[in-house]
PDB file of C-alpha atoms in Angstrom:
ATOM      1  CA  UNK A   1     103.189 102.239  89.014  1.00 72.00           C
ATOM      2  CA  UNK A   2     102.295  99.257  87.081  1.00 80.00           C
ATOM      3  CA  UNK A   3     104.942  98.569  84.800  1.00 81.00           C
ATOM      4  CA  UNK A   4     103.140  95.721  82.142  1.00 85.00           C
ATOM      5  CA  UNK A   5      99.872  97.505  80.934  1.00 85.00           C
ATOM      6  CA  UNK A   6      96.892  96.806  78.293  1.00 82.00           C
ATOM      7  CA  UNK A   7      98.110  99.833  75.891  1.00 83.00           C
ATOM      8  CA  UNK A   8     100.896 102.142  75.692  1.00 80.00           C
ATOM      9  CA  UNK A   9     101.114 105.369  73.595  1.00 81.00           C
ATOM     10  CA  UNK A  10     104.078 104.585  71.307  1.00 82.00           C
ATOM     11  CA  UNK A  11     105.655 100.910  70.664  1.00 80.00           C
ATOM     12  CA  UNK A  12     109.586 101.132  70.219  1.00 81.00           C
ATOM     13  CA  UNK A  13     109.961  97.468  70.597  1.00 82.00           C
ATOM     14  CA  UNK A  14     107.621  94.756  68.899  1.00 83.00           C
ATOM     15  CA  UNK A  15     107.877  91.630  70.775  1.00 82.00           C
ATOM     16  CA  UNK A  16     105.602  89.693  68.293  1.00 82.00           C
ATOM     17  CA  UNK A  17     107.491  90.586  65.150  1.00 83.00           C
ATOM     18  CA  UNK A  18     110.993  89.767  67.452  1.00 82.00           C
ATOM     19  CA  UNK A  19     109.898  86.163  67.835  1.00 81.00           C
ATOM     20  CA  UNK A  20     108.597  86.343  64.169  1.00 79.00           C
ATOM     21  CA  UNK A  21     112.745  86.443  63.428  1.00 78.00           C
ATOM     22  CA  UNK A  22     113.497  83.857  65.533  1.00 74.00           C
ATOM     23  CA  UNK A  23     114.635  86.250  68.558  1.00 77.00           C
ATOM     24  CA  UNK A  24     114.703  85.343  71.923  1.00 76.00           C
ATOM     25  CA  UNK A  25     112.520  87.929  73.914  1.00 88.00           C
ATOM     26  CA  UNK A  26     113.067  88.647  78.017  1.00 92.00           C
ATOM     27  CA  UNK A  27     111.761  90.991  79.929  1.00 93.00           C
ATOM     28  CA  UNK A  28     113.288  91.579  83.606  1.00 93.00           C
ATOM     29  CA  UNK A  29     112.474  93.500  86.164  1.00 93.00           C
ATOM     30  CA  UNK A  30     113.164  94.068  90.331  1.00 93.00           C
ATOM     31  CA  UNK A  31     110.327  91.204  90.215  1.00 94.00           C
ATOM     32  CA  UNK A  32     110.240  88.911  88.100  1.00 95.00           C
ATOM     33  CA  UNK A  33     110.898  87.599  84.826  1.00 95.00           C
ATOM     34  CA  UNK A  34     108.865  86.840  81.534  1.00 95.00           C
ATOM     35  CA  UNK A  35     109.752  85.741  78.209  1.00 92.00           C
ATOM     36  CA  UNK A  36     108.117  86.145  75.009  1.00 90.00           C
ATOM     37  CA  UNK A  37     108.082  83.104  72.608  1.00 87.00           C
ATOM     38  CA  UNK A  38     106.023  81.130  69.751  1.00 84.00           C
ATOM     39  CA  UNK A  39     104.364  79.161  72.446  1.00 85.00           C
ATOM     40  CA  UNK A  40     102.192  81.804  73.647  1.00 86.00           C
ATOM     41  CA  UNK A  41     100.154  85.085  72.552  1.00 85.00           C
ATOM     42  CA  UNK A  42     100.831  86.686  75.988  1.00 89.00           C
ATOM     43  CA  UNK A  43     104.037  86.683  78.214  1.00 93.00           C
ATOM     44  CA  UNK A  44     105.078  83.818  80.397  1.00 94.00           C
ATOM     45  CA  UNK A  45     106.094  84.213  83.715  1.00 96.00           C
ATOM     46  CA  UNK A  46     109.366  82.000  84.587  1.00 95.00           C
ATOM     47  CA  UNK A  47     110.858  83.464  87.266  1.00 95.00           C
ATOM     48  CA  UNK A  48     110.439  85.758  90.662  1.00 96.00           C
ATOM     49  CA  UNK A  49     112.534  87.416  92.703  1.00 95.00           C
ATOM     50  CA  UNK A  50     113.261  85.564  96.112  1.00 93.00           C
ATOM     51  CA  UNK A  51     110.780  86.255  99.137  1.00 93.00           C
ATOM     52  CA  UNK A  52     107.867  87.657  96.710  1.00 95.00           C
ATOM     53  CA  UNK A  53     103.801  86.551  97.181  1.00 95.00           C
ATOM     54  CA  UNK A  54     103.166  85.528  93.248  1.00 95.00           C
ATOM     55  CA  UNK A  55      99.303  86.823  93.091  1.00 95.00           C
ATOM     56  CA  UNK A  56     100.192  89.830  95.533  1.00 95.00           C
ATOM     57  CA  UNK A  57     103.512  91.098  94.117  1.00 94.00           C
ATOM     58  CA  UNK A  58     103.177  90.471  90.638  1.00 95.00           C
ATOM     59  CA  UNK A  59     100.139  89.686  89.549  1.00 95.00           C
ATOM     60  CA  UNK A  60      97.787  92.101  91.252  1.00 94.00           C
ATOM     61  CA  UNK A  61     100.292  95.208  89.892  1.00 93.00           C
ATOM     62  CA  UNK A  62      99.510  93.698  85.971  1.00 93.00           C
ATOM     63  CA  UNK A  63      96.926  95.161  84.186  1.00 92.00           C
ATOM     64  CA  UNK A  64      97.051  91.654  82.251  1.00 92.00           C
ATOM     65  CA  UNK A  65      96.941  88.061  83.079  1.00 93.00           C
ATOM     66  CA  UNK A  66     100.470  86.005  82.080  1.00 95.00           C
ATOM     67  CA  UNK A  67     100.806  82.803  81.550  1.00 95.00           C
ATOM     68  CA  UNK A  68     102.514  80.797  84.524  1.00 95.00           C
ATOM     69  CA  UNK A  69     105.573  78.860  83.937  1.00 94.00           C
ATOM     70  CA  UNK A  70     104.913  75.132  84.399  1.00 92.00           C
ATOM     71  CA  UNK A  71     108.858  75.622  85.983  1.00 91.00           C
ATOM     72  CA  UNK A  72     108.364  78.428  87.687  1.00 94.00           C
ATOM     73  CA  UNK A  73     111.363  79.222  89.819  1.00 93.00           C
ATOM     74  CA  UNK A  74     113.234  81.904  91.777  1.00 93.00           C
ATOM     75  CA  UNK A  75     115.511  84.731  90.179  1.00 92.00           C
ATOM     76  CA  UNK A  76     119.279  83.975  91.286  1.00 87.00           C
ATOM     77  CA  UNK A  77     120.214  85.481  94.976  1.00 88.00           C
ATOM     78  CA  UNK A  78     122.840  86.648  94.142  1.00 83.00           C
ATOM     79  CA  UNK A  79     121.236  89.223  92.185  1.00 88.00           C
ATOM     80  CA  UNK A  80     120.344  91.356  94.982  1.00 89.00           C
ATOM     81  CA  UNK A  81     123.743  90.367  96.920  1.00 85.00           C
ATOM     82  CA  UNK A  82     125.504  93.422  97.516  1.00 84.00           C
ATOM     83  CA  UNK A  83     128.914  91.685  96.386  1.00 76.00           C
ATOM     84  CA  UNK A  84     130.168  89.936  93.393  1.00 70.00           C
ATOM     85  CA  UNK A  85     127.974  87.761  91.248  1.00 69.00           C
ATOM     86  CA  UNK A  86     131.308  85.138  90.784  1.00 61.00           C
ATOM     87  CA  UNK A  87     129.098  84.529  87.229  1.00 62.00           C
ATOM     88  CA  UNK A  88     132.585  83.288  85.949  1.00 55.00           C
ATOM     89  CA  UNK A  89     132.260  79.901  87.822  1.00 54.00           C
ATOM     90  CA  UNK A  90     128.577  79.255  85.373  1.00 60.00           C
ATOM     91  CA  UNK A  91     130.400  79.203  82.287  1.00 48.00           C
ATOM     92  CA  UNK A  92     133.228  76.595  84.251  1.00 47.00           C
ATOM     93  CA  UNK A  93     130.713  74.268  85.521  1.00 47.00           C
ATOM     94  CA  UNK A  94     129.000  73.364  82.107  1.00 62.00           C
ATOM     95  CA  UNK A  95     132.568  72.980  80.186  1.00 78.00           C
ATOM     96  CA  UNK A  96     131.103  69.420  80.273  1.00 81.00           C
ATOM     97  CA  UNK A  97     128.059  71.072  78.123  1.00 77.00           C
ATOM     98  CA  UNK A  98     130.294  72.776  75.868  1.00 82.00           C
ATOM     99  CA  UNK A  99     131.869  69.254  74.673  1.00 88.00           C
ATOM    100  CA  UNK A 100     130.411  66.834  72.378  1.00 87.00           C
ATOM    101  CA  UNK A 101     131.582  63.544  71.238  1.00 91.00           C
ATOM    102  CA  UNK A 102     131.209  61.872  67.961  1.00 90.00           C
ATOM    103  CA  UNK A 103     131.926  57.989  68.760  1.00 89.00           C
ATOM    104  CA  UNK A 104     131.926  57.432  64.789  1.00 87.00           C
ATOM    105  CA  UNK A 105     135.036  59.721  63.843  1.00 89.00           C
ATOM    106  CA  UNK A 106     136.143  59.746  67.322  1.00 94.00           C
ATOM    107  CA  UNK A 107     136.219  62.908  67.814  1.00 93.00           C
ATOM    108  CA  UNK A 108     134.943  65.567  70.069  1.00 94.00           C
ATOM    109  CA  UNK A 109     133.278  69.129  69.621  1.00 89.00           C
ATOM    110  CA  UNK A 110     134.507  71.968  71.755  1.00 89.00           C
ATOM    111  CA  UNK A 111     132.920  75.488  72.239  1.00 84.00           C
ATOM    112  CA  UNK A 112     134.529  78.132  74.376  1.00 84.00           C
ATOM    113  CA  UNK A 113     132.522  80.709  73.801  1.00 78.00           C
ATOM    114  CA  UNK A 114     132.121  82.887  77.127  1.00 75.00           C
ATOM    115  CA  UNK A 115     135.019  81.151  78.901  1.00 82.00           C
ATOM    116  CA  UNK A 116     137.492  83.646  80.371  1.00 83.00           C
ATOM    117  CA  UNK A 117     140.571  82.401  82.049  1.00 87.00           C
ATOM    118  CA  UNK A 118     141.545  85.461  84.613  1.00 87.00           C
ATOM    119  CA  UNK A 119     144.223  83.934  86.831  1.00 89.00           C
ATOM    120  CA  UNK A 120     146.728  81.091  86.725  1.00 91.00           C
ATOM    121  CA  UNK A 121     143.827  78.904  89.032  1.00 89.00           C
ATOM    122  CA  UNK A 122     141.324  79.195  85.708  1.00 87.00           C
ATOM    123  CA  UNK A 123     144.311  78.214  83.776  1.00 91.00           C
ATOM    124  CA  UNK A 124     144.982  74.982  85.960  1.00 93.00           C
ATOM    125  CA  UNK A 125     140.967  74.498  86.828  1.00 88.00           C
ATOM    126  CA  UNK A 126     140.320  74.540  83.036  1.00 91.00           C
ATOM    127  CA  UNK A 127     142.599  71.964  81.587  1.00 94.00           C
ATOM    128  CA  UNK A 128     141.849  69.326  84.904  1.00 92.00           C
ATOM    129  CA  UNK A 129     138.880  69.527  83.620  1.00 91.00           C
ATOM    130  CA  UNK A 130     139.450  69.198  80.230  1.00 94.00           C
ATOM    131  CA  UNK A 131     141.381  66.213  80.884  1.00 95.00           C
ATOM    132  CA  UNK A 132     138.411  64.415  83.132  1.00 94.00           C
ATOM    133  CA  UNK A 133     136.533  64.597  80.245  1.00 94.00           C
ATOM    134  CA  UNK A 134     138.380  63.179  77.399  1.00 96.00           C
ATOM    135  CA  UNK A 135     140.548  60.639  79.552  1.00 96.00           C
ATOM    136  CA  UNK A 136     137.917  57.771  79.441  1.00 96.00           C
ATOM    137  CA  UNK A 137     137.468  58.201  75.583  1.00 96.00           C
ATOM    138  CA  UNK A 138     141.208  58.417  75.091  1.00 96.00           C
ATOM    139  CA  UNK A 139     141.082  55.139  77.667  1.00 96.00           C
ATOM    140  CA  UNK A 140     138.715  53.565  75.494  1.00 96.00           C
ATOM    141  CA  UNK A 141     139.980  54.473  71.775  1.00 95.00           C
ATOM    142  CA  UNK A 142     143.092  56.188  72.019  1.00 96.00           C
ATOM    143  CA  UNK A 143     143.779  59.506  71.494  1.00 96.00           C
ATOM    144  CA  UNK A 144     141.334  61.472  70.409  1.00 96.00           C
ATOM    145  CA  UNK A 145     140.237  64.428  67.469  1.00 94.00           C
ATOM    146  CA  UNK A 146     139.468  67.354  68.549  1.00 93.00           C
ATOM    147  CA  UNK A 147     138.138  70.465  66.698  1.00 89.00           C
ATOM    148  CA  UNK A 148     137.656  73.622  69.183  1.00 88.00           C
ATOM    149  CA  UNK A 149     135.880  76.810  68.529  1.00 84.00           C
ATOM    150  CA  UNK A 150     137.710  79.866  70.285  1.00 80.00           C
ATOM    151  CA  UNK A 151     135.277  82.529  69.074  1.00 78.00           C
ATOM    152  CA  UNK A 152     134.005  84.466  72.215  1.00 75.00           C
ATOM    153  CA  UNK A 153     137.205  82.922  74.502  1.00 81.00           C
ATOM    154  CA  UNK A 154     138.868  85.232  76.731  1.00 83.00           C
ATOM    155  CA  UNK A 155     142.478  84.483  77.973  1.00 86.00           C
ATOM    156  CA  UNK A 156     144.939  87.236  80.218  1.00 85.00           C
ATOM    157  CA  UNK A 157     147.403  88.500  78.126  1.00 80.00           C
ATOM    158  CA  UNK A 158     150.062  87.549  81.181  1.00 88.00           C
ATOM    159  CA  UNK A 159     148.922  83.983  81.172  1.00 90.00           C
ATOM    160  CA  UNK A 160     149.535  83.181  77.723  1.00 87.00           C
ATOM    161  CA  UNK A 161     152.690  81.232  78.453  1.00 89.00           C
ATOM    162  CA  UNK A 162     151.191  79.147  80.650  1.00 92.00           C
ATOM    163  CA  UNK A 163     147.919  78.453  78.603  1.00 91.00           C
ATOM    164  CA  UNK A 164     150.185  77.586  75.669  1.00 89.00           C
ATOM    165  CA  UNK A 165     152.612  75.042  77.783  1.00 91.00           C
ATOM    166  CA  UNK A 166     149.103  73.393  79.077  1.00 93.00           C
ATOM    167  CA  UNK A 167     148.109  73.230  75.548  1.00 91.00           C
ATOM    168  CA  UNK A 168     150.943  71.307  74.389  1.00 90.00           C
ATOM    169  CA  UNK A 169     150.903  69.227  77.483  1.00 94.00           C
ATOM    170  CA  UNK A 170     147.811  68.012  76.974  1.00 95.00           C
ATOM    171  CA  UNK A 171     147.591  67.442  73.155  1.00 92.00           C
ATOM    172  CA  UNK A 172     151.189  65.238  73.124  1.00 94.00           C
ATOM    173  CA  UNK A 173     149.214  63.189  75.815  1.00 96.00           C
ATOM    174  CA  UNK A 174     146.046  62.954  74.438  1.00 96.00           C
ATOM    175  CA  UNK A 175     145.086  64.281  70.878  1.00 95.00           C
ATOM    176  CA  UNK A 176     145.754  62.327  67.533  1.00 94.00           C
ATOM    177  CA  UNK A 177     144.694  65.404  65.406  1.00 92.00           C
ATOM    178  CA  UNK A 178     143.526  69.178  66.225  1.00 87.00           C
ATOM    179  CA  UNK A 179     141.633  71.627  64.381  1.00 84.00           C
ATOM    180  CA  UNK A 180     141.001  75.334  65.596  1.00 80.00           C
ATOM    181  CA  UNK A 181     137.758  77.500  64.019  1.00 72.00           C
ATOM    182  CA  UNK A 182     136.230  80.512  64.982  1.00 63.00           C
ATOM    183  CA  UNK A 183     132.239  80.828  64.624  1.00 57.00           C
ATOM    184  CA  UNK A 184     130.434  79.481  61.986  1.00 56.00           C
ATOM    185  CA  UNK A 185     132.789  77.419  60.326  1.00 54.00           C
ATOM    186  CA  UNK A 186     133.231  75.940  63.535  1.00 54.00           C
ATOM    187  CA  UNK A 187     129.423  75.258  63.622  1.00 55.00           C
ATOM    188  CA  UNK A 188     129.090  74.064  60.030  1.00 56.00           C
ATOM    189  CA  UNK A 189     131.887  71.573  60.501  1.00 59.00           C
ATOM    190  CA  UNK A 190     129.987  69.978  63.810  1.00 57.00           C
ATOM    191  CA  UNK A 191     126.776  69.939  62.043  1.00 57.00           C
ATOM    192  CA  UNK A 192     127.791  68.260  58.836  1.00 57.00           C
ATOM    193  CA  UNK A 193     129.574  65.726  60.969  1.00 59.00           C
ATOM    194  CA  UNK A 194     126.704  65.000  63.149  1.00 56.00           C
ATOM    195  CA  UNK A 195     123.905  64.450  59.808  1.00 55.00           C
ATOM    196  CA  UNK A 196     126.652  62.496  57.784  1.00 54.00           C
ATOM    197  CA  UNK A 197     127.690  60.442  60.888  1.00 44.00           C
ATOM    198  CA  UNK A 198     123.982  59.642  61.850  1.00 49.00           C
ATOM    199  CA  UNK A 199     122.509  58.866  58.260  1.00 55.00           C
ATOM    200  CA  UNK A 200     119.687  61.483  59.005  1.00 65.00           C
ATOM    201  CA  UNK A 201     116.722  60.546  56.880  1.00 76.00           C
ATOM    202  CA  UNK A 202     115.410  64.148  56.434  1.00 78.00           C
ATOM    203  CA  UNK A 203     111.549  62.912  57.388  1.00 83.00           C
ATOM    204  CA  UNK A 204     112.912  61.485  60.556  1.00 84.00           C
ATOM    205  CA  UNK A 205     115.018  64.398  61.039  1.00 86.00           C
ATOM    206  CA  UNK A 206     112.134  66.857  60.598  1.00 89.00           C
ATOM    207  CA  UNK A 207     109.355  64.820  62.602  1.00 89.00           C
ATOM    208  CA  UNK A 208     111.640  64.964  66.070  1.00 87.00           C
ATOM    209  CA  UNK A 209     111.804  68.721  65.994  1.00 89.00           C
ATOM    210  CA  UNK A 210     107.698  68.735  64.995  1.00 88.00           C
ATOM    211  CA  UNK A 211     107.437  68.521  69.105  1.00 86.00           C
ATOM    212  CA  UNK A 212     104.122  69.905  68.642  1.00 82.00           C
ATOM    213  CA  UNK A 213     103.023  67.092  65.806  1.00 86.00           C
ATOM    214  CA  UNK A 214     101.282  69.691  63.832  1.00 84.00           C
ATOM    215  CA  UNK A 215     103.365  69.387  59.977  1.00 87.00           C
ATOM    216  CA  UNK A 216     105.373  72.587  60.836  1.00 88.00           C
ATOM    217  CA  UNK A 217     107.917  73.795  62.781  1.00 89.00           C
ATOM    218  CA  UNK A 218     108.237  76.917  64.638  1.00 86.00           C
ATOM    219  CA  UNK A 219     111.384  79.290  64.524  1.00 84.00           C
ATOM    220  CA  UNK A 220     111.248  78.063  68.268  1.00 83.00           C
ATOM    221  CA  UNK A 221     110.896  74.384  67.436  1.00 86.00           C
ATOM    222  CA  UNK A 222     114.024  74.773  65.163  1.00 87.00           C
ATOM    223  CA  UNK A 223     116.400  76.342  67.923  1.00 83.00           C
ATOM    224  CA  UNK A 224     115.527  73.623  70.164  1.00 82.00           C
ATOM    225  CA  UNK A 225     115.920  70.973  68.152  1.00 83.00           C
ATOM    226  CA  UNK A 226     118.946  72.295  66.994  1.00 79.00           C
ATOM    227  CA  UNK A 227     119.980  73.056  70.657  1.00 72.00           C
ATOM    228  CA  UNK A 228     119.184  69.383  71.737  1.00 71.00           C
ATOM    229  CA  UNK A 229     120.257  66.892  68.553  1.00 70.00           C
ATOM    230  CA  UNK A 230     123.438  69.040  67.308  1.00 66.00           C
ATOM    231  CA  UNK A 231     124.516  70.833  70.310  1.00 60.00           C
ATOM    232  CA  UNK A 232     124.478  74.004  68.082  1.00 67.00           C
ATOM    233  CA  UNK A 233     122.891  77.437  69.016  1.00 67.00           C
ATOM    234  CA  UNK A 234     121.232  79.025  65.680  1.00 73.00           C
ATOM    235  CA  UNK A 235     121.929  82.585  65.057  1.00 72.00           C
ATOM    236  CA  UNK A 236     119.152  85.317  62.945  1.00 76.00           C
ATOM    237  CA  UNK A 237     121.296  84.810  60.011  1.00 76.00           C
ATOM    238  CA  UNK A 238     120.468  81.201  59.949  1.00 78.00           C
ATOM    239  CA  UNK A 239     116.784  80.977  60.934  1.00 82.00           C
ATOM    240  CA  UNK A 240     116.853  83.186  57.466  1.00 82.00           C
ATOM    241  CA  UNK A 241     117.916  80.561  55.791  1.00 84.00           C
ATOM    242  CA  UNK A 242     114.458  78.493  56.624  1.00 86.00           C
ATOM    243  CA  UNK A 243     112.067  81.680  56.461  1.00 82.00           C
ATOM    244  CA  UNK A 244     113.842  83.966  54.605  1.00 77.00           C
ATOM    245  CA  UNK A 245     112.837  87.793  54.517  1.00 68.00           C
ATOM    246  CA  UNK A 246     109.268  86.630  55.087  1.00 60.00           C
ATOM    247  CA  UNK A 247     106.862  87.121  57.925  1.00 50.00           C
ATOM    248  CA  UNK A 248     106.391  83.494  58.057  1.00 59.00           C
ATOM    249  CA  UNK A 249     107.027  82.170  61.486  1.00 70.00           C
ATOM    250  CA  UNK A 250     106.912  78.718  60.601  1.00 83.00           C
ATOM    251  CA  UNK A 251     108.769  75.925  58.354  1.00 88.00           C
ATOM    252  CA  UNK A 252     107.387  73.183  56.399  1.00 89.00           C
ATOM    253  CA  UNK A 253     109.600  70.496  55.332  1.00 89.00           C
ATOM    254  CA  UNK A 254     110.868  71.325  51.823  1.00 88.00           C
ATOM    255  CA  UNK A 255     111.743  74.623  53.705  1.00 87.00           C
ATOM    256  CA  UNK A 256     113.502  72.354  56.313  1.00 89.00           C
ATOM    257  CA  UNK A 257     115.228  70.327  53.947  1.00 86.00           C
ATOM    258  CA  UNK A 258     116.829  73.736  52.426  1.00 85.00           C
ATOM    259  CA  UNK A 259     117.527  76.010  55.354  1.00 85.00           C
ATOM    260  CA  UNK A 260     119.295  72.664  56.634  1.00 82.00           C
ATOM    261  CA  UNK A 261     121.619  72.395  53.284  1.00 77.00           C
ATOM    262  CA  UNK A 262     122.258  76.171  53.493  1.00 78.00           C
ATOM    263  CA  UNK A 263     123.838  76.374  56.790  1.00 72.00           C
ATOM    264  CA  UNK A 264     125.911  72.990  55.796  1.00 65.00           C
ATOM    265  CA  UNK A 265     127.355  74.816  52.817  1.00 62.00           C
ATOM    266  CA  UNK A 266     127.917  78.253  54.493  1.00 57.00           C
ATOM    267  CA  UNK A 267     125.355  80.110  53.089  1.00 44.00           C
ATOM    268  CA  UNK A 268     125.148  82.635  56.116  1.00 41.00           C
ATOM    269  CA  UNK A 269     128.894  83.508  56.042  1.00 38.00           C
TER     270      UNK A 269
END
């Protein structure tokens, strides 16, 4: 049975008027998987499962033609392992991600969000390498600021001790100041950091998310350039700040300009 079709008889999902709001859109099956986005009218393919013929296994059972992923790549294996995923050790491995450094203020951005510390290891794993990473800017300028989001961080309730003891450990040996926020605040406070810090002329600002050089920017052109120049992951509530209530999928840069002063001063609290 093919499963993407021309026409269906009743539509409980809109794809179009998802990405319209800024949404990110995936569809997954036993296959493959294909995303919706700004980029495209149709569905992009961006991932099969392992072992699969492309044009006999997926294409040939659509009833339309996709667009092909310039990156193209494999579903994870461990999908179809009959065992555990271990998805905990993808949120460890990109703590480094999760950290960003502002070499005017000195100090450096922390987002926990998805971390879950399960066993006394995490505990231990987590603050080595929270240590790797600020000990050469603590080398380099003394100890260091640091402002940390906890929204979305999971800790044991019988590790708390220990957590706590690691916490002091490590801020006695390293931190000069520390400030904790949960969610947006958190955000706001990296953000206005990062545009007084840099001087952002707002032109400048707006013509390096314009990736597509066409005077606008799409709701997808502002999550990446948010993504890649402030580290910071833009929510619904925000991308109403640039297109309000509107259909409009796209931002010109008076619009930029005010959706950009709006999350600054909290205006999706």
């Amino acid at each position: 049975v093919k499963k993407f079709v021309d026409e269906v008889y009743e539509k409980t999902f809109c794809g179009d008027e998802a990405v319209k709001r800024g949404q990110h859109v995936y569809y997954v099956t036993e296959r493959a998987v294909f995303r919706r986005t700004a980029e495209h009218d149709v569905l992009e393919l961006i991932e099969i499962a392992p072992g699969l013929d492309l044009q006999k296994d997926i294409l040939n059972q659509m009833e339309f033609d996709p667009v092909i992923s310039p990156d193209l790549c494999l579903m994870d294996p461990r999908i179809f392992k009959d065992q555990k995923m271990d998805a905990a050790s993808d949120f460890f491995g990109s703590l480094e991600e999760r950290c960003t450094y502002h070499e005017a203020d000195h100090t450096i951005y922390i987002d926990l969000f998805g971390i879950t510390l399960n066993t006394e290891d995490d505990v231990h794993w987590f603050f080595q390498g929270l240590r790797e990473i600020l000990s050469p800017h603590v080398e380099a300028r003394g100890k260091i600021n640091v402002v940390v989001s906890y929204e979305g961080f999971n800790l044991s309730n019988n590790l708390e001790d220990l957590y706590s003891k690691e916490v002091d450990a490590v801020q006695n040996e390293m931190y000069a100041s520390a400030r904790r926020y949960t969610g947006q605040a958190f955000q706001r406070a990296r953000l206005k950091s990062t545009l007084s810090m840099d001087h952002w002329d707002a032109d400048e600002l707006f013509d390096k998310f314009d990736t597509r050089r066409d005077g606008q920017l799409s709701v997808e052109e502002l999550k990446e350039g948010f993504l890649e120049h402030f580290h910071m992951s833009l929510t619904p509530e925000h991308i109403k700040e640039f297109v309000g209530d509107t259909a409009q999928s796209c931002v010109d840069r008076d619009g930029f300009v005010k959706g950009v002063k709006a999350v600054l001063e909290g205006g999706t609290n």
